Amino acid sequence: MEAPNNSDVSVDSAQKDPDVSVDSSQKDPDVSIDPKPQVIYRCKKCRRIVASIEQVVPHEPGEGQKCFKWKKRSDNPYKDSPQCSSIFVEPMKWMQVVEEGCVQDKLQCLGCKARLGYFNWAGMQCNCGAWINPAFQLHKSRLDECHL
């Protein structure tokens, strides 16, 4: 007598035996899911949450000094492009001047009215030289970056 071939069996063992349960959270112990660390940005003055990492708009760093007009360039043209001093975010509900329909203006914290940055629907240039359109810029010096 021949032994049954397992490749011919089309019924899953969990369907065959109701006592056997398959836990979907324990798929493969070798594969570890490393979640992205949660980062939120708070106003430095009143600690109100103004953005999270999900709202940050990434951009490719520009070519540094070559991207600016000659009047805006520093004395050393061979200096590496600086780190971005701002983050660019999507428009959010707390940005009241955006809701009012302004084309460009300052962005103020709802809690303490501290100036956190600027926005311009036509776009603006980051200090790394990249152009971001539309631009909702929050200065890192006015924010606390909190890792959860």
XYZ file of N, CA, C and O in Angstrom:
592
model
N 0.825 -1.176 0.000
C 0.000 0.000 0.000
C 0.872 1.243 0.000
O 1.862 1.302 0.712
N 0.483 2.251 -0.781
C 1.277 3.461 -0.888
C 0.871 4.461 0.182
O -0.288 4.579 0.539
N 1.847 5.223 0.622
C 1.569 6.305 1.580
C 0.987 7.487 0.820
O 1.356 7.735 -0.320
N 0.063 8.218 1.415
C -0.531 9.367 0.718
C 0.504 10.466 0.497
O 1.346 10.732 1.342
N 0.432 11.087 -0.649
C 1.345 12.162 -1.014
C 0.793 13.468 -0.451
O -0.335 13.841 -0.723
N 1.599 14.175 0.319
C 1.157 15.415 0.955
C 0.965 16.543 -0.046
O 0.275 17.517 0.234
N 1.592 16.460 -1.208
C 1.442 17.537 -2.187
C 0.054 17.525 -2.827
O -0.377 18.524 -3.373
N -0.640 16.398 -2.770
C -1.979 16.296 -3.334
C -3.037 16.860 -2.394
O -4.155 17.117 -2.807
N -2.678 17.063 -1.142
C -3.647 17.524 -0.159
C -3.807 19.037 -0.320
O -2.854 19.790 -0.239
N -5.041 19.484 -0.567
C -5.287 20.905 -0.778
C -5.968 21.558 0.414
O -6.178 22.751 0.425
N -6.292 20.812 1.423
C -6.972 21.359 2.590
C -5.914 21.756 3.615
O -5.038 20.976 3.951
N -5.999 22.957 4.114
C -5.069 23.450 5.123
C -5.314 22.725 6.436
O -6.453 22.386 6.767
N -4.272 22.492 7.217
C -4.419 21.763 8.478
C -5.271 22.543 9.462
O -5.956 21.937 10.293
N -5.269 23.846 9.392
C -6.108 24.639 10.290
C -7.580 24.500 9.922
O -8.442 24.587 10.775
N -7.866 24.283 8.647
C -9.248 24.083 8.234
C -9.718 22.679 8.596
O -10.884 22.462 8.876
N -8.796 21.696 8.549
C -9.137 20.315 8.847
C -9.452 20.133 10.323
O -10.424 19.496 10.685
N -8.616 20.677 11.191
C -8.759 20.490 12.624
C -9.117 21.828 13.260
O -8.298 22.737 13.291
N -10.328 21.978 13.795
C -10.718 23.264 14.370
C -9.977 23.590 15.658
O -9.965 24.726 16.095
N -9.331 22.604 16.289
C -8.599 22.867 17.519
C -7.242 23.521 17.255
O -6.657 24.095 18.154
N -6.765 23.431 16.031
C -5.481 24.017 15.683
C -5.736 25.448 15.230
O -6.486 25.689 14.289
N -5.136 26.389 15.922
C -5.300 27.792 15.526
C -3.954 28.337 15.084
O -2.921 28.020 15.661
N -4.001 29.145 14.065
C -2.782 29.752 13.529
C -2.770 31.204 13.958
O -3.692 31.961 13.655
N -1.745 31.595 14.703
C -1.606 32.959 15.165
C -0.883 33.766 14.082
O 0.257 33.474 13.752
N -1.548 34.772 13.542
C -0.956 35.546 12.450
C 0.139 36.482 12.933
O 0.944 36.966 12.146
N 0.196 36.775 14.237
C 1.231 37.673 14.735
C 2.576 36.970 14.872
O 3.611 37.612 14.962
N 2.574 35.619 14.897
C 3.809 34.868 15.017
C 4.130 34.211 13.685
O 4.112 32.997 13.547
N 4.439 35.008 12.684
C 4.675 34.471 11.346
C 6.034 33.803 11.240
O 6.130 32.622 11.020
N 7.096 34.555 11.399
C 8.432 34.004 11.274
C 9.309 34.675 12.325
O 9.478 35.895 12.299
N 9.863 33.905 13.254
C 10.666 34.524 14.311
C 11.965 35.134 13.783
O 12.541 35.997 14.424
N 12.434 34.712 12.595
C 13.670 35.253 12.062
C 13.470 36.647 11.459
O 14.404 37.433 11.399
N 12.262 36.931 11.008
C 11.973 38.227 10.396
C 11.444 39.148 11.480
O 10.384 38.918 12.035
N 12.205 40.187 11.791
C 11.757 41.127 12.810
C 11.309 42.415 12.132
O 11.983 42.947 11.261
N 10.157 42.873 12.522
C 9.632 44.114 11.982
C 10.123 45.233 12.886
O 9.787 45.291 14.063
N 10.930 46.108 12.311
C 11.481 47.219 13.081
C 10.661 48.455 12.748
O 10.873 49.068 11.710
N 9.702 48.831 13.608
C 8.891 49.991 13.295
C 9.725 51.262 13.319
O 10.699 51.376 14.077
N 9.338 52.207 12.480
C 10.023 53.488 12.412
C 9.814 54.203 13.749
O 8.698 54.240 14.268
N 10.860 54.761 14.338
C 10.674 55.423 15.619
C 9.740 56.622 15.473
O 9.857 57.394 14.527
N 8.820 56.741 16.385
C 7.843 57.820 16.346
C 8.515 59.113 16.810
O 9.122 59.163 17.872
N 8.408 60.150 16.018
C 8.991 61.447 16.338
C 7.887 62.489 16.246
O 7.131 62.509 15.283
N 7.795 63.325 17.275
C 6.871 64.442 17.230
C 7.660 65.725 17.452
O 8.719 65.725 18.065
N 7.144 66.792 16.909
C 7.763 68.105 17.050
C 6.855 68.977 17.898
O 5.661 69.065 17.644
N 7.436 69.615 18.925
C 6.686 70.463 19.847
C 7.234 71.881 19.804
O 8.417 72.092 19.543
N 6.361 72.835 20.093
C 6.784 74.233 20.239
C 7.725 74.305 21.440
O 7.429 73.754 22.500
N 8.866 74.960 21.289
C 9.830 75.034 22.390
C 9.323 75.881 23.543
O 9.686 75.655 24.682
N 8.477 76.832 23.234
C 8.023 77.759 24.266
C 6.914 77.164 25.140
O 6.982 77.228 26.358
N 5.879 76.567 24.518
C 4.741 76.070 25.300
C 4.576 74.549 25.250
O 3.668 74.015 25.884
N 5.433 73.839 24.483
C 5.451 72.380 24.383
C 4.209 71.799 23.711
O 3.920 70.616 23.838
N 3.487 72.587 22.955
C 2.318 72.102 22.208
C 2.806 71.303 21.004
O 3.744 71.703 20.320
N 2.150 70.190 20.702
C 2.527 69.375 19.544
C 2.101 70.111 18.280
O 0.949 70.495 18.128
N 3.072 70.317 17.369
C 2.764 71.025 16.124
C 2.863 70.122 14.903
O 2.245 70.411 13.879
N 3.634 69.031 14.982
C 3.766 68.127 13.833
C 4.308 66.787 14.307
O 4.861 66.677 15.391
N 4.134 65.790 13.452
C 4.750 64.487 13.695
C 5.523 64.094 12.441
O 5.415 64.747 11.401
N 6.271 63.031 12.536
C 7.129 62.601 11.426
C 6.302 62.264 10.182
O 6.789 62.399 9.060
N 5.037 61.879 10.365
C 4.184 61.547 9.226
C 3.854 62.765 8.376
O 3.568 62.646 7.193
N 3.851 63.959 8.975
C 3.514 65.172 8.227
C 4.727 65.840 7.586
O 4.572 66.793 6.836
N 5.918 65.370 7.881
C 7.125 65.976 7.320
C 7.249 65.594 5.851
O 7.094 64.436 5.480
N 7.521 66.597 5.026
C 7.703 66.389 3.589
C 9.203 66.273 3.330
O 9.936 67.251 3.503
N 9.684 65.090 2.947
C 11.128 64.954 2.690
C 11.509 65.652 1.388
O 10.699 65.792 0.478
N 12.763 66.096 1.325
C 13.254 66.695 0.086
C 14.706 66.301 -0.120
O 15.423 65.985 0.819
N 15.112 66.275 -1.387
C 16.492 65.971 -1.733
C 17.345 67.201 -1.445
O 16.974 68.315 -1.838
N 18.476 67.052 -0.774
C 19.340 68.209 -0.533
C 19.797 68.819 -1.853
O 20.088 68.113 -2.816
N 19.828 70.138 -1.874
C 20.249 70.853 -3.072
C 21.753 70.842 -3.225
O 22.485 70.151 -2.497
N 22.243 71.644 -4.141
C 23.674 71.694 -4.420
C 24.400 72.731 -3.568
O 25.498 73.148 -3.899
N 23.789 73.159 -2.492
C 24.449 74.073 -1.565
C 24.561 75.480 -2.106
O 23.612 76.040 -2.643
N 25.759 76.048 -2.009
C 26.000 77.447 -2.361
C 25.713 77.753 -3.827
O 25.339 78.864 -4.165
N 25.877 76.776 -4.706
C 25.654 77.011 -6.143
C 24.196 77.340 -6.442
O 23.892 77.913 -7.478
N 23.276 76.972 -5.552
C 21.853 77.172 -5.798
C 21.371 78.579 -5.459
O 20.262 78.947 -5.806
N 22.182 79.358 -4.742
C 21.768 80.676 -4.296
C 22.303 81.769 -5.209
O 23.300 81.582 -5.904
N 21.626 82.923 -5.185
C 22.131 84.089 -5.899
C 23.463 84.478 -5.288
O 23.750 84.187 -4.128
N 24.280 85.172 -6.033
C 25.620 85.483 -5.547
C 25.574 86.359 -4.304
O 26.472 86.310 -3.469
N 24.532 87.166 -4.120
C 24.427 88.018 -2.927
C 24.154 87.196 -1.666
O 24.477 87.622 -0.568
N 23.534 86.040 -1.822
C 23.191 85.204 -0.667
C 24.257 84.165 -0.344
O 24.125 83.423 0.619
N 25.296 84.084 -1.133
C 26.330 83.077 -0.902
C 27.275 83.519 0.209
O 27.494 84.699 0.421
N 27.854 82.538 0.894
C 28.828 82.850 1.939
C 30.202 83.057 1.299
O 30.393 82.882 0.096
N 31.183 83.411 2.111
C 32.523 83.696 1.607
C 33.236 82.460 1.076
O 34.068 82.546 0.189
N 32.926 81.289 1.628
C 33.612 80.061 1.245
C 32.728 79.232 0.302
O 31.861 78.494 0.752
N 32.945 79.318 -1.010
C 32.082 78.568 -1.943
C 32.358 77.069 -1.954
O 31.562 76.309 -2.478
N 33.467 76.618 -1.375
C 33.827 75.198 -1.391
C 33.337 74.460 -0.151
O 33.569 73.272 -0.002
N 32.666 75.170 0.712
C 32.146 74.578 1.936
C 31.034 73.593 1.582
O 30.248 73.821 0.674
N 30.969 72.467 2.309
C 29.919 71.474 2.074
C 28.551 72.092 2.337
O 28.419 73.042 3.106
N 27.540 71.529 1.714
C 26.190 72.043 1.924
C 25.790 71.813 3.382
O 26.022 70.741 3.937
N 25.191 72.805 4.008
C 24.869 72.691 5.433
C 23.678 71.765 5.676
O 22.925 71.433 4.765
N 23.531 71.359 6.927
C 22.359 70.588 7.329
C 21.135 71.494 7.234
O 21.226 72.696 7.449
N 20.010 70.927 6.917
C 18.783 71.718 6.818
C 18.422 72.249 8.211
O 18.381 71.492 9.177
N 18.171 73.535 8.296
C 17.828 74.144 9.578
C 16.317 74.183 9.794
O 15.861 74.684 10.815
N 15.564 73.657 8.839
C 14.104 73.663 8.927
C 13.552 72.325 8.479
O 14.234 71.555 7.820
N 12.314 72.093 8.874
C 11.578 70.966 8.319
C 10.413 71.542 7.522
O 9.927 72.636 7.820
N 10.008 70.830 6.506
C 8.865 71.231 5.698
C 7.761 70.221 5.937
O 8.002 69.016 5.920
N 6.566 70.736 6.192
C 5.438 69.880 6.553
C 4.264 70.124 5.613
O 4.262 71.076 4.828
N 3.284 69.256 5.715
C 2.031 69.428 4.985
C 1.206 70.497 5.699
O 1.378 70.714 6.897
N 0.290 71.164 4.993
C -0.574 72.129 5.683
C -1.460 71.421 6.706
O -1.969 70.336 6.445
N -1.586 72.035 7.895
C -2.354 71.424 8.978
C -3.407 72.393 9.493
O -3.326 73.597 9.257
N -4.367 71.855 10.240
C -5.493 72.669 10.701
C -5.079 73.772 11.661
O -5.715 74.813 11.704
N -4.030 73.587 12.454
C -3.639 74.614 13.414
C -3.044 75.849 12.738
O -2.914 76.896 13.359
N -2.735 75.757 11.467
C -2.180 76.887 10.718
C -3.339 77.790 10.294
O -3.887 77.663 9.201
N -3.722 78.707 11.164
C -4.909 79.527 10.958
C -4.798 80.422 9.726
O -5.766 80.598 9.002
N -3.625 81.006 9.485
C -3.488 81.909 8.336
C -3.639 81.164 7.020
O -4.069 81.744 6.024
N -3.319 79.884 7.005
C -3.517 79.073 5.805
C -5.010 78.887 5.572
O -5.491 78.992 4.445
N -5.750 78.630 6.646
C -7.196 78.441 6.556
C -7.885 79.723 6.080
O -8.924 79.671 5.444
N -7.300 80.887 6.405
C -7.893 82.169 6.016
C -7.694 82.468 4.532
O -8.306 83.385 4.013
N -6.819 81.743 3.876
C -6.632 81.922 2.445
C -5.436 82.776 2.064
O -5.326 83.187 0.907
N -4.534 83.048 2.983
C -3.342 83.839 2.662
C -2.416 83.038 1.744
O -2.360 81.817 1.808
N -1.670 83.750 0.911
C -0.735 83.105 -0.003
C 0.606 82.862 0.678
O 1.239 81.843 0.471
N 1.021 83.809 1.522
C 2.251 83.645 2.295
C 2.115 84.425 3.593
O 1.467 85.463 3.639
N 2.701 83.878 4.653
C 2.636 84.548 5.951
C 3.500 83.781 6.944
O 4.105 82.764 6.606
N 3.505 84.272 8.180
C 4.224 83.606 9.259
C 3.333 82.513 9.848
O 2.109 82.635 9.850
N 3.970 81.457 10.365
C 3.243 80.395 11.061
C 3.465 80.577 12.551
O 4.606 80.597 13.016
N 2.371 80.738 13.288
C 2.449 80.954 14.726
C 1.840 79.784 15.475
O 0.864 79.180 15.019
N 2.414 79.504 16.650
C 1.892 78.454 17.521
C 0.514 78.883 18.015
O 0.302 80.055 18.352
N -0.413 77.942 18.066
C -1.751 78.249 18.571
C -1.744 78.564 20.061
O -2.533 79.370 20.523
N -0.855 77.922 20.806
C -0.840 78.088 22.256
C -0.238 79.389 22.735
O -0.834 80.117 23.528
N 0.948 79.726 22.218
C 1.680 80.875 22.758
C 1.941 81.973 21.735
O 2.558 82.984 22.054
N 1.516 81.785 20.508
C 1.688 82.747 19.406
C 3.151 82.986 19.042
O 3.492 84.001 18.449
N 4.031 82.050 19.399
C 5.438 82.157 19.000
C 5.554 81.884 17.511
O 4.843 81.032 16.970
N 6.436 82.595 16.830
C 6.628 82.382 15.399
C 7.448 81.116 15.207
O 8.590 81.022 15.643
N 6.865 80.125 14.541
C 7.529 78.845 14.322
C 8.147 78.737 12.940
O 9.019 77.916 12.716
N 7.678 79.532 11.999
C 8.198 79.457 10.642
C 7.368 80.288 9.688
O 6.678 81.231 10.100
N 7.445 79.922 8.423
C 6.742 80.644 7.367
C 6.077 79.641 6.430
O 6.424 78.469 6.423
N 5.153 80.152 5.613
C 4.625 79.341 4.537
C 4.479 80.212 3.304
O 4.335 81.424 3.383
N 4.556 79.558 2.160
C 4.389 80.236 0.883
C 3.887 79.196 -0.103
O 4.547 78.184 -0.345
N 2.711 79.450 -0.678
C 2.141 78.503 -1.628
C 2.968 78.438 -2.907
O 2.938 77.441 -3.613
N 3.723 79.494 -3.213
C 4.560 79.495 -4.418
C 5.864 78.741 -4.194
O 6.561 78.415 -5.143
N 6.216 78.467 -2.948
C 7.423 77.716 -2.628
C 8.509 78.602 -2.066
O 8.458 79.830 -2.147
N 9.501 77.965 -1.463
C 10.667 78.677 -0.943
C 11.872 77.750 -0.960
O 11.742 76.539 -1.132
N 13.029 78.351 -0.771
C 14.269 77.613 -0.856
C 14.765 77.254 0.537
O 14.811 78.106 1.429
N 15.143 76.013 0.721
C 15.741 75.553 1.974
C 17.185 76.046 2.022
O 17.770 76.392 0.994
N 17.782 76.066 3.212
C 19.170 76.526 3.293
C 20.149 75.536 2.669
O 21.308 75.870 2.448
N 19.689 74.324 2.312
C 20.547 73.367 1.598
C 20.536 73.648 0.092
O 21.316 73.067 -0.650
N 19.638 74.526 -0.367
C 19.582 74.895 -1.768
C 18.394 74.317 -2.517
O 18.118 74.719 -3.636
N 17.672 73.380 -1.925
C 16.537 72.742 -2.601
C 15.305 73.647 -2.549
O 15.080 74.342 -1.563
N 14.536 73.615 -3.635
C 13.271 74.343 -3.680
C 12.145 73.395 -3.306
O 12.076 72.274 -3.797
N 11.239 73.868 -2.444
C 10.094 73.083 -2.017
C 8.842 73.874 -2.391
O 8.707 75.040 -2.025
N 7.926 73.233 -3.152
C 6.684 73.884 -3.590
C 5.504 73.013 -3.213
O 5.495 71.854 -3.592
N 4.477 73.462 -2.593
C 4.379 74.635 -1.733
C 5.182 74.399 -0.464
O 5.457 73.253 -0.109
N 5.543 75.464 0.221
C 6.438 75.345 1.369
C 5.741 75.759 2.658
O 5.197 76.860 2.751
N 5.751 74.856 3.617
C 5.280 75.122 4.972
C 6.462 74.802 5.878
O 6.668 73.661 6.263
N 7.241 75.826 6.174
C 8.548 75.668 6.804
C 8.449 75.917 8.305
O 7.922 76.939 8.739
N 8.955 74.969 9.100
C 9.059 75.122 10.547
C 10.540 75.090 10.908
O 11.252 74.165 10.535
N 11.004 76.111 11.630
C 12.419 76.197 11.991
C 12.734 75.235 13.132
O 12.044 75.216 14.151
N 13.776 74.444 12.955
C 14.160 73.470 13.985
C 14.573 74.153 15.282
O 14.419 73.582 16.353
N 15.079 75.377 15.204
C 15.504 76.088 16.411
C 14.311 76.491 17.271
O 14.476 76.783 18.457
N 13.106 76.491 16.715
C 11.902 76.857 17.465
C 11.123 75.624 17.927
O 10.066 75.752 18.535
N 11.626 74.436 17.594
C 10.923 73.188 17.892
C 11.773 72.264 18.753
O 12.998 72.297 18.689
N 11.098 71.446 19.536
C 11.743 70.334 20.241
C 11.389 69.066 19.495
O 10.215 68.815 19.209
N 12.393 68.261 19.195
C 12.175 66.978 18.533
C 12.109 65.907 19.611
O 13.086 65.650 20.305
N 10.946 65.276 19.765
C 10.735 64.288 20.824
C 10.585 62.902 20.214
O 9.724 62.679 19.371
N 11.421 61.967 20.672
C 11.349 60.574 20.216
C 10.530 59.786 21.225
O 10.810 59.819 22.417
N 9.531 59.087 20.730
C 8.671 58.290 21.616
C 9.099 56.850 21.636
O 9.600 56.302 20.736
